[in-house]
mmCIF file of N, CA and C in Angstrom:
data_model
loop_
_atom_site.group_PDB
_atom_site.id
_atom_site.type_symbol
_atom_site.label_atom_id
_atom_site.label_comp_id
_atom_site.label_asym_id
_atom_site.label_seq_id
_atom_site.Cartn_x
_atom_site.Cartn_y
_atom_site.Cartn_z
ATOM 1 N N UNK A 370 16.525 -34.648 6.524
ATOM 2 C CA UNK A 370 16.964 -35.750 7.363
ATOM 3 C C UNK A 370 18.373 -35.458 7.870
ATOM 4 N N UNK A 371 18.555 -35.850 9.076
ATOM 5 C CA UNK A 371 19.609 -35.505 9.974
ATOM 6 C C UNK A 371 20.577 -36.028 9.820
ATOM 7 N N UNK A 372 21.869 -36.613 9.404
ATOM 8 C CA UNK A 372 22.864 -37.720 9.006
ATOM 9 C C UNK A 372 23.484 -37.815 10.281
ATOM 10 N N UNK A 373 23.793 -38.974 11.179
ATOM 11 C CA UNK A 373 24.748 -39.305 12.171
ATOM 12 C C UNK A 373 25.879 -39.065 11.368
ATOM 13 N N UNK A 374 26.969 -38.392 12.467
ATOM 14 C CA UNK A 374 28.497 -38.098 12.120
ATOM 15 C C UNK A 374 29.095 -39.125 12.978
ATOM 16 N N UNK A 375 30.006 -40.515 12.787
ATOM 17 C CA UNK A 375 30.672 -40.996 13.642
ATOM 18 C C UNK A 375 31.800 -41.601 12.778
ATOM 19 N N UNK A 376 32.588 -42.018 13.264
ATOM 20 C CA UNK A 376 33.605 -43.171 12.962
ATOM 21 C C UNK A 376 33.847 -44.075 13.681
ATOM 22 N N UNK A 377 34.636 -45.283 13.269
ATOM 23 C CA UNK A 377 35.075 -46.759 13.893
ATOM 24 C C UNK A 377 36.509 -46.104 13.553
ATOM 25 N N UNK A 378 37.219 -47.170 14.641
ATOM 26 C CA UNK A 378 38.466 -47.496 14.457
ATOM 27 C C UNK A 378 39.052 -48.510 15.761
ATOM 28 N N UNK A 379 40.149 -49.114 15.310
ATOM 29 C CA UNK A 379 40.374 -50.515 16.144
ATOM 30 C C UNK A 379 41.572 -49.636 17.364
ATOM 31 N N UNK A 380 41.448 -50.057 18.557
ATOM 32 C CA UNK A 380 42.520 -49.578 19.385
ATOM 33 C C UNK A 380 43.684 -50.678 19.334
ATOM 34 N N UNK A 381 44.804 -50.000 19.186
ATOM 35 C CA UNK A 381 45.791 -50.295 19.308
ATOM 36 C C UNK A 381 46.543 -51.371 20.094
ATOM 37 N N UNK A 382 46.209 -51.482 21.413
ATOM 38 C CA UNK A 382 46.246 -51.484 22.415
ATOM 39 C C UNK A 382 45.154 -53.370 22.192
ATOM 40 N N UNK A 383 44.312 -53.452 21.980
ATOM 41 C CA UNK A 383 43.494 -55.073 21.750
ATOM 42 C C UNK A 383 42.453 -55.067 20.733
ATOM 43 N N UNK A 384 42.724 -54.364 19.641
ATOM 44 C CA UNK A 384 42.340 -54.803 18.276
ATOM 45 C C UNK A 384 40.775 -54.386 18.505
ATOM 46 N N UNK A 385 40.284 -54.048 19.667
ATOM 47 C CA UNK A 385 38.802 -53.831 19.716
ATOM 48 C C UNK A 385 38.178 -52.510 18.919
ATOM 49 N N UNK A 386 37.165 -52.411 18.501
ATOM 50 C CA UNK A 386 35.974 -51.543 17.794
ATOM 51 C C UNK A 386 35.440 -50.852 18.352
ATOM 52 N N UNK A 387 36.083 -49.226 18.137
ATOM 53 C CA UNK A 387 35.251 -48.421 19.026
ATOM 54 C C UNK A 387 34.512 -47.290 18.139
ATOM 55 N N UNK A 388 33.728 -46.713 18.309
ATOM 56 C CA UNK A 388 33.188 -45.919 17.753
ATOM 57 C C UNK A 388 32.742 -44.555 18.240
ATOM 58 N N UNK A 389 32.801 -43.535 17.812
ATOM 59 C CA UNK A 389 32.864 -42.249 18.180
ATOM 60 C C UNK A 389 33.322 -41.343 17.355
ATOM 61 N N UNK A 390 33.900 -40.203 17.812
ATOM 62 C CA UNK A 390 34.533 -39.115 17.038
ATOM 63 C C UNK A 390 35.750 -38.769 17.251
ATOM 64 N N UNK A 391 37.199 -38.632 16.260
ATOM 65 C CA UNK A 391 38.219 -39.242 15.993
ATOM 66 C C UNK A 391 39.107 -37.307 16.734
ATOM 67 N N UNK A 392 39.968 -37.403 17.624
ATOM 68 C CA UNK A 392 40.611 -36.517 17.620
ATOM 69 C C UNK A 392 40.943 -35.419 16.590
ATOM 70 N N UNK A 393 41.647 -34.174 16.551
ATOM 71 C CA UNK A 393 41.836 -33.656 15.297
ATOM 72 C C UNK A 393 42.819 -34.414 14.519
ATOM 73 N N UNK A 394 43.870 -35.088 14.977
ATOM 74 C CA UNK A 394 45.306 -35.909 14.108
ATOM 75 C C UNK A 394 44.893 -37.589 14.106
ATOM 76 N N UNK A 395 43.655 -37.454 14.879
ATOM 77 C CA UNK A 395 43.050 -39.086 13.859
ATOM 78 C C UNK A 395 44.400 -40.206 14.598
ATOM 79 N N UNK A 396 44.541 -39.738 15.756
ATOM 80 C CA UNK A 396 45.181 -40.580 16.364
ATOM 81 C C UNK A 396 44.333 -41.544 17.653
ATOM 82 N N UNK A 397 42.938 -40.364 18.129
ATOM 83 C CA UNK A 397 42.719 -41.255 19.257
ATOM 84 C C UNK A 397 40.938 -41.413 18.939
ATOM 85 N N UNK A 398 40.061 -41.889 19.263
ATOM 86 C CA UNK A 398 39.122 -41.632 19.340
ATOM 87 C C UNK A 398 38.139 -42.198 20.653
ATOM 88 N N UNK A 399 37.166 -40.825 20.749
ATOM 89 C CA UNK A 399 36.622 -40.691 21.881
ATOM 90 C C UNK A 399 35.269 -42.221 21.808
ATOM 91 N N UNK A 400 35.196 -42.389 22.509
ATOM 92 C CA UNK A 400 33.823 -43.423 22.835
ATOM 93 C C UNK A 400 32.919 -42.891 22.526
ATOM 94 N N UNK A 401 32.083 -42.952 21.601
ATOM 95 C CA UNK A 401 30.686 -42.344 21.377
ATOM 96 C C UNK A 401 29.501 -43.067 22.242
ATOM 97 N N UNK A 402 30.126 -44.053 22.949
ATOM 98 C CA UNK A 402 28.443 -44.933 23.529
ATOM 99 C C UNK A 402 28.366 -44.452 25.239
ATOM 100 N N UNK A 403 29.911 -43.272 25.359
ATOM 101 C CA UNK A 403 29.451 -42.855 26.419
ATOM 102 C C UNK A 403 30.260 -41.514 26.762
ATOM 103 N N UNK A 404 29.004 -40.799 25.938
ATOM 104 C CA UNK A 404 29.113 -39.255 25.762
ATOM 105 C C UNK A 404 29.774 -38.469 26.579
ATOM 106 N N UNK A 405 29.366 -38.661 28.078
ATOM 107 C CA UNK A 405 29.775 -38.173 29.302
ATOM 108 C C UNK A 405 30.926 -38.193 29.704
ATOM 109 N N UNK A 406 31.661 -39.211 28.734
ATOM 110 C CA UNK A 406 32.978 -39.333 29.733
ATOM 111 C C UNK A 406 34.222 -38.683 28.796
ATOM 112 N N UNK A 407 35.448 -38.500 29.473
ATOM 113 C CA UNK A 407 36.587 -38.195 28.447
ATOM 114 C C UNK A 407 37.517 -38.592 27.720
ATOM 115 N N UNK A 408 36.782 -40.343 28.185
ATOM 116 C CA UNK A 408 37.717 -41.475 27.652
ATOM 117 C C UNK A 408 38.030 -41.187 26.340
ATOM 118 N N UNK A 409 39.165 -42.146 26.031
ATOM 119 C CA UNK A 409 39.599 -41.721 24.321
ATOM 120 C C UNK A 409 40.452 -43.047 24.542
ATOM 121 N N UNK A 410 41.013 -43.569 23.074
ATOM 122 C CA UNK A 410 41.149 -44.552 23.156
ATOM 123 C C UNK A 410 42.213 -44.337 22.007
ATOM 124 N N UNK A 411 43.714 -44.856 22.172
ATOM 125 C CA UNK A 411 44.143 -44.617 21.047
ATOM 126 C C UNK A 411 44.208 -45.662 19.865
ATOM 127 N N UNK A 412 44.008 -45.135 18.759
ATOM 128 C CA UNK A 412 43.100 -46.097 17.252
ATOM 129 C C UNK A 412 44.524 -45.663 16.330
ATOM 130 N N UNK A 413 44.770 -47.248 15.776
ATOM 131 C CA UNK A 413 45.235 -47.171 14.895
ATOM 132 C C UNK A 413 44.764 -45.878 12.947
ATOM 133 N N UNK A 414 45.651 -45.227 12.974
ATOM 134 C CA UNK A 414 44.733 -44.437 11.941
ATOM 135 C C UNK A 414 44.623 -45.041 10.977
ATOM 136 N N UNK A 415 45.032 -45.966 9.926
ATOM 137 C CA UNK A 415 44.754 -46.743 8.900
ATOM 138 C C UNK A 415 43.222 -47.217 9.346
ATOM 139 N N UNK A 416 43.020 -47.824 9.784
ATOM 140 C CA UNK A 416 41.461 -48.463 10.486
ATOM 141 C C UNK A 416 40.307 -47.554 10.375
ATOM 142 N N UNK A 417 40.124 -46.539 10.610
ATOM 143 C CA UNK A 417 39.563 -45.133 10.677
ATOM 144 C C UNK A 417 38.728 -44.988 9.655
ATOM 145 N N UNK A 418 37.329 -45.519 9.567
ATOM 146 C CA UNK A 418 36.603 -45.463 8.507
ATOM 147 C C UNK A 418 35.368 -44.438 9.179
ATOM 148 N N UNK A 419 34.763 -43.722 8.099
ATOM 149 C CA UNK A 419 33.583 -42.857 8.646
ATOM 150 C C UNK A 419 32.118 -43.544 8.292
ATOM 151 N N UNK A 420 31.019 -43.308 9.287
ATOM 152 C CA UNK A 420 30.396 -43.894 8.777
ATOM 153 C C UNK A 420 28.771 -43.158 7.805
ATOM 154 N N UNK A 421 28.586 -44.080 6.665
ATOM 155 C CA UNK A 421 27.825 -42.903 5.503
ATOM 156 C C UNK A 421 26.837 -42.943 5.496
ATOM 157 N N UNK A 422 25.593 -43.163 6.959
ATOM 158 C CA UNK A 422 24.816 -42.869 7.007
ATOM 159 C C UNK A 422 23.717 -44.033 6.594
ATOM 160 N N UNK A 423 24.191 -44.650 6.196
ATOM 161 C CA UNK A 423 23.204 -45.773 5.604
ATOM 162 C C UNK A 423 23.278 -46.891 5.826
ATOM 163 N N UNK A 424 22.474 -47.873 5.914
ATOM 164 C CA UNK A 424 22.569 -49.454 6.523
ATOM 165 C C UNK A 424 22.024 -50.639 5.381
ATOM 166 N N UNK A 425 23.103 -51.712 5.595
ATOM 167 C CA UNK A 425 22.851 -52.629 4.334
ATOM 168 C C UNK A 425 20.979 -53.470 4.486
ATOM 169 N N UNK A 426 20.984 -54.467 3.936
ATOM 170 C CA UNK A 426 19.918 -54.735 3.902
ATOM 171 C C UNK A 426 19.475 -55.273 5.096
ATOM 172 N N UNK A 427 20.253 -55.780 6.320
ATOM 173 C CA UNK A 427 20.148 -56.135 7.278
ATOM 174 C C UNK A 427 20.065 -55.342 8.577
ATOM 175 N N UNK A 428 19.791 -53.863 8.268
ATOM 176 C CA UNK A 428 20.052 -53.219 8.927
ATOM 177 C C UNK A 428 21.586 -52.806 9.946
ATOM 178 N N UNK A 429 22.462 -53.408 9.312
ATOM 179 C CA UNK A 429 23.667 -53.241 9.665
ATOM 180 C C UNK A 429 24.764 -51.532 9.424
ATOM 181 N N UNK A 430 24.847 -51.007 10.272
ATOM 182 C CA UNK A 430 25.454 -49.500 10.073
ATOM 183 C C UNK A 430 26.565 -49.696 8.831
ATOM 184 N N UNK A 431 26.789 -49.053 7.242
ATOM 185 C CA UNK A 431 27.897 -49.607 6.519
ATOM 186 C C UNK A 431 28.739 -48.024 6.202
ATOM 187 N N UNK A 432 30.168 -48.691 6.779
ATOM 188 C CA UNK A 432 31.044 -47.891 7.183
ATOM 189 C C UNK A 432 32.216 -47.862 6.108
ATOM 190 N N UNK A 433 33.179 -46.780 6.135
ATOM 191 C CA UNK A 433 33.890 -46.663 4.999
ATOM 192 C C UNK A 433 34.914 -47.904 5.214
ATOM 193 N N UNK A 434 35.507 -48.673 4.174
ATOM 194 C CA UNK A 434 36.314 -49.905 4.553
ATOM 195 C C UNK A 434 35.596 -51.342 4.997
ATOM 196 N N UNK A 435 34.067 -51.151 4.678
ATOM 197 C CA UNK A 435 33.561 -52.113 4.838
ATOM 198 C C UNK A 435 33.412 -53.341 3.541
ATOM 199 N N UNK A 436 33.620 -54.214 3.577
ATOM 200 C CA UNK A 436 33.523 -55.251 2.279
ATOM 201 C C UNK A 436 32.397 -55.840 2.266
ATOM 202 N N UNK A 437 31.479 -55.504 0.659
ATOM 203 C CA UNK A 437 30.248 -56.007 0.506
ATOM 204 C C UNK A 437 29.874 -56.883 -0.263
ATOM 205 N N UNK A 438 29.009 -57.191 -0.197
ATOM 206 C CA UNK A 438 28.137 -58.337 -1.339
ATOM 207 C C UNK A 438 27.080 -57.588 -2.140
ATOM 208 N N UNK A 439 26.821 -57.854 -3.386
ATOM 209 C CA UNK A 439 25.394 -57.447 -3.921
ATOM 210 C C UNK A 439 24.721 -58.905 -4.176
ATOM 211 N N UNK A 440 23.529 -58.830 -3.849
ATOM 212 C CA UNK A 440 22.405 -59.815 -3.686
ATOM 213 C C UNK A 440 22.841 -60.079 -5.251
ATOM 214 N N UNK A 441 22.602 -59.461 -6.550
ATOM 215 C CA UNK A 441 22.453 -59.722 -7.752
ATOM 216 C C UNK A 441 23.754 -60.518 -8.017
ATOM 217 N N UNK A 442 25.635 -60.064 -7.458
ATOM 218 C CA UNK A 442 26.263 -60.695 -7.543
ATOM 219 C C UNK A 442 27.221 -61.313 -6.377
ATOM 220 N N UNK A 443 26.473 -62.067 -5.957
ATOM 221 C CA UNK A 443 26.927 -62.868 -4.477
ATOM 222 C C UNK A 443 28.703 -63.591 -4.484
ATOM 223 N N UNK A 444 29.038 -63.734 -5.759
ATOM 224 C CA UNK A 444 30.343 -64.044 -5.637
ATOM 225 C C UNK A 444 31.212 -62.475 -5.772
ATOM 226 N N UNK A 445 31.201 -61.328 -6.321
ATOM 227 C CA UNK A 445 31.700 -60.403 -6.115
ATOM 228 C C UNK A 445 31.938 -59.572 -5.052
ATOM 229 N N UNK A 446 32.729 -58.932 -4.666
ATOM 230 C CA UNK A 446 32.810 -58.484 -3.166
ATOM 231 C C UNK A 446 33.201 -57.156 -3.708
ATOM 232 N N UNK A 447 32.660 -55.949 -2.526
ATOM 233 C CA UNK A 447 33.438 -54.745 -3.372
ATOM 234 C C UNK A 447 33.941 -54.040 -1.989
ATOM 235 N N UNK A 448 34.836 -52.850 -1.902
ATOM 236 C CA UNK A 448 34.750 -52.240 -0.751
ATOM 237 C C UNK A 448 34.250 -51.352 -0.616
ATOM 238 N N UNK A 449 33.831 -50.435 0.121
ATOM 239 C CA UNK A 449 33.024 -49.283 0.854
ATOM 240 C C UNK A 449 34.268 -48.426 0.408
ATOM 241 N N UNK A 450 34.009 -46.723 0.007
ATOM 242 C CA UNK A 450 35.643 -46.265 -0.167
ATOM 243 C C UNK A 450 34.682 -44.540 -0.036
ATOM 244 N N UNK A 451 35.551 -43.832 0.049
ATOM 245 C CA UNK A 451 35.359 -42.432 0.077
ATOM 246 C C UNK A 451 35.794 -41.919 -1.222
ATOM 247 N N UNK A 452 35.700 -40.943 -2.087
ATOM 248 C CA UNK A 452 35.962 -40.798 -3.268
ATOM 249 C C UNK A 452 36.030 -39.487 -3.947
ATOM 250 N N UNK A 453 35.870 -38.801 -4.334
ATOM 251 C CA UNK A 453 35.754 -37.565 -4.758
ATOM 252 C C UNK A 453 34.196 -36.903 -4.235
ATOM 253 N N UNK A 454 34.586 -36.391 -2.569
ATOM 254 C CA UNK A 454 33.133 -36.285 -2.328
ATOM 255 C C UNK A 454 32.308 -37.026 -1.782
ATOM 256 N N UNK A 455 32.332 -38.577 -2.053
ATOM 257 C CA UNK A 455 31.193 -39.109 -1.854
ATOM 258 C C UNK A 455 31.584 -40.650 -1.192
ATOM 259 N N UNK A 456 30.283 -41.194 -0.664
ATOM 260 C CA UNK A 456 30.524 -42.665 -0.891
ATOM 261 C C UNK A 456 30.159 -43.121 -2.142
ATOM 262 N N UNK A 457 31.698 -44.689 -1.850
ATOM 263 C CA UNK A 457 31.335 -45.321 -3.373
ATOM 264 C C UNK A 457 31.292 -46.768 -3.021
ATOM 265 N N UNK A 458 30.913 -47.545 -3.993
ATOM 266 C CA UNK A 458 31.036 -49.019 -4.141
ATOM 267 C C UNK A 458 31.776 -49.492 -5.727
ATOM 268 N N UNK A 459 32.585 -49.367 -5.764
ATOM 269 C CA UNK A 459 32.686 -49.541 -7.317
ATOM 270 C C UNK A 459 32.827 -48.136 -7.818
ATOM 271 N N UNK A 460 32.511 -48.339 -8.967
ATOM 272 C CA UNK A 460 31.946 -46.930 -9.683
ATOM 273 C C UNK A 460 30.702 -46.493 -9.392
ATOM 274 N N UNK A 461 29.977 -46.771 -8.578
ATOM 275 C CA UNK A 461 28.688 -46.407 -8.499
ATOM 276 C C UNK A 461 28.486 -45.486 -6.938
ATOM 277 N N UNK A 462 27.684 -44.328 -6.874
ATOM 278 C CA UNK A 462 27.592 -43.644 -5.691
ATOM 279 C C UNK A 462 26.818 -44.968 -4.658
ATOM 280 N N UNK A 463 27.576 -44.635 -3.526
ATOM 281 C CA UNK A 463 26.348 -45.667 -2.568
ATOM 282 C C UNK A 463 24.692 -44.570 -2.245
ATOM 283 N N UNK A 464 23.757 -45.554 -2.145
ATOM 284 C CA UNK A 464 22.855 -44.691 -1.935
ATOM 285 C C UNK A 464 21.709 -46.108 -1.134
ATOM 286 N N UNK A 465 20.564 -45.529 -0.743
ATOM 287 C CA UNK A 465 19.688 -46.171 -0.086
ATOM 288 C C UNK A 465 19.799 -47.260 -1.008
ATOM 289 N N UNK A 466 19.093 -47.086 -2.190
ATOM 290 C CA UNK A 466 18.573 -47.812 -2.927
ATOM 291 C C UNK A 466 19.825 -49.205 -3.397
ATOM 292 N N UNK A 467 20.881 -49.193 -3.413
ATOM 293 C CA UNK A 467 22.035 -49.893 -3.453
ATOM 294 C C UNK A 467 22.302 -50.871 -1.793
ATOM 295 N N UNK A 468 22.056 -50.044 -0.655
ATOM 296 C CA UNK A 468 22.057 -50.549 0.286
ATOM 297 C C UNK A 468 20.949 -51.733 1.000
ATOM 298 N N UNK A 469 19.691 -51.406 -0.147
ATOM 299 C CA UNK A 469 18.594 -52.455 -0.063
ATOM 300 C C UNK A 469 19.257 -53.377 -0.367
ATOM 301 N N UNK A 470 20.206 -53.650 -1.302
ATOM 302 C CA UNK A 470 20.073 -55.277 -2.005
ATOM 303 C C UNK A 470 22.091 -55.324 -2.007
ATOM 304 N N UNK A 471 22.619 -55.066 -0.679
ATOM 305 C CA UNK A 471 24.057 -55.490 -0.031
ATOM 306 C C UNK A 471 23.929 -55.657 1.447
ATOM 307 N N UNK A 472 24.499 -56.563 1.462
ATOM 308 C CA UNK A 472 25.187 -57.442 2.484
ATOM 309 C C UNK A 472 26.364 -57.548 3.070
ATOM 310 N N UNK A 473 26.986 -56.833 4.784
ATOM 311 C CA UNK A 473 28.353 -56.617 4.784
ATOM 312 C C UNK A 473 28.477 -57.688 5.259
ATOM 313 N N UNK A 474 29.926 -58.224 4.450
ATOM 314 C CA UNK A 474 30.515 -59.040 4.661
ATOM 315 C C UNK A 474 31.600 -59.654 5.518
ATOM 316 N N UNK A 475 32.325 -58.003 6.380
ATOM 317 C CA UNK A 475 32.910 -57.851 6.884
ATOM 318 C C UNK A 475 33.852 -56.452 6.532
ATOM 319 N N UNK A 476 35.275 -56.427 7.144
ATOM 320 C CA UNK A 476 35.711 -55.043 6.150
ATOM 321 C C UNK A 476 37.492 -55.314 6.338
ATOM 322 N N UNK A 477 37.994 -54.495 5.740
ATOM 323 C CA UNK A 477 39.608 -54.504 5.028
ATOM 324 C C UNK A 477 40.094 -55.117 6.027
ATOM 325 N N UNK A 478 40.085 -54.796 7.399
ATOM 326 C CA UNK A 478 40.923 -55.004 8.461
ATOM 327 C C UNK A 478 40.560 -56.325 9.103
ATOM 328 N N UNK A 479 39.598 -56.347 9.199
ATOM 329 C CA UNK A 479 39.509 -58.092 10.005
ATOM 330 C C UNK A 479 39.572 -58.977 9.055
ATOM 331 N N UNK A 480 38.922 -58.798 7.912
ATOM 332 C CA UNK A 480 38.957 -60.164 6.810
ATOM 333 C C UNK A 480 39.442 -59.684 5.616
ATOM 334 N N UNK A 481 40.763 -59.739 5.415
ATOM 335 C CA UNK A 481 41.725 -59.252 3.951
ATOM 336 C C UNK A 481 41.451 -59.896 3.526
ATOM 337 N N UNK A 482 41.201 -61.628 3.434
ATOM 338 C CA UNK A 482 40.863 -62.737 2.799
ATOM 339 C C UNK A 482 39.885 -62.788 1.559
ATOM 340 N N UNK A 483 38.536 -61.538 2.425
ATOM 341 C CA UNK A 483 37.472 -61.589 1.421
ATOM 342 C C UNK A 483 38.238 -61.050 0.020
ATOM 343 N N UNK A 484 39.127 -59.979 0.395
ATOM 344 C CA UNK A 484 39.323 -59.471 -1.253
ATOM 345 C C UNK A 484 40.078 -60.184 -2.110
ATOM 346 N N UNK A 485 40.469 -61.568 -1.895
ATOM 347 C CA UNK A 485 40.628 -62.425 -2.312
ATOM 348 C C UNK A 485 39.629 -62.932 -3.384
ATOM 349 N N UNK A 486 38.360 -62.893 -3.243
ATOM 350 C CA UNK A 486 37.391 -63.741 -4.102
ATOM 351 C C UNK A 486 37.102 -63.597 -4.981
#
């Protein structure tokens, strides 16, 4: 199976969500929804999450820096993180089977609030 390579990150410039593939210094990133062109957009680099290939239970794309729910514990929230190697949630590798039964909730940058809970 083939893994999509992309990233998000917010432009600078009006806080908007773009997605594509990130310059080499992770300063700008190109538009992925329109291949053809040479637009680039400059992205805050803190924001800059990659995304791991896998989608929560809603079919939602879940990206590094994303804040989740597990169905089993609906008041806990965890974040999406990169790690030695891998995606994580916790201590636990993310994997399909984890992504069946989470729910994104949102992620670090638009709702700091959640990691509050």
């Amino acid at each position: 199976m083939k893994r999509e390579i992309k990233f998000r990150g917010q432009r600078v410039d009006n806080g908007e969500w773009i997605y594509g593939m990130p310059t080499y210094d992770f300063m700008y990133l190109f538009n992925g929804e329109q291949l053809d062109s040479v637009d680039n957009y400059r992205i805050d680099p803190e924001t800059i999450g990659q995304f791991t290939g896998l989608l929560d239970k809603n079919g939602v794309d879940v990206y590094e820096g994303d804040v989740i729910a597990h169905k089993l514990f609906p008041n806990d929230v965890e974040i999406v993180k990169y790690k030695d190697g891998a995606f994580r949630v916790g201590q636990f590798l993310l994997s399909t089977y984890h992504c069946s039964v989470i729910k994104i909730m949102g992620n670090i940058h638009d709702n700091p609030e959640l990691l509050e809970l």
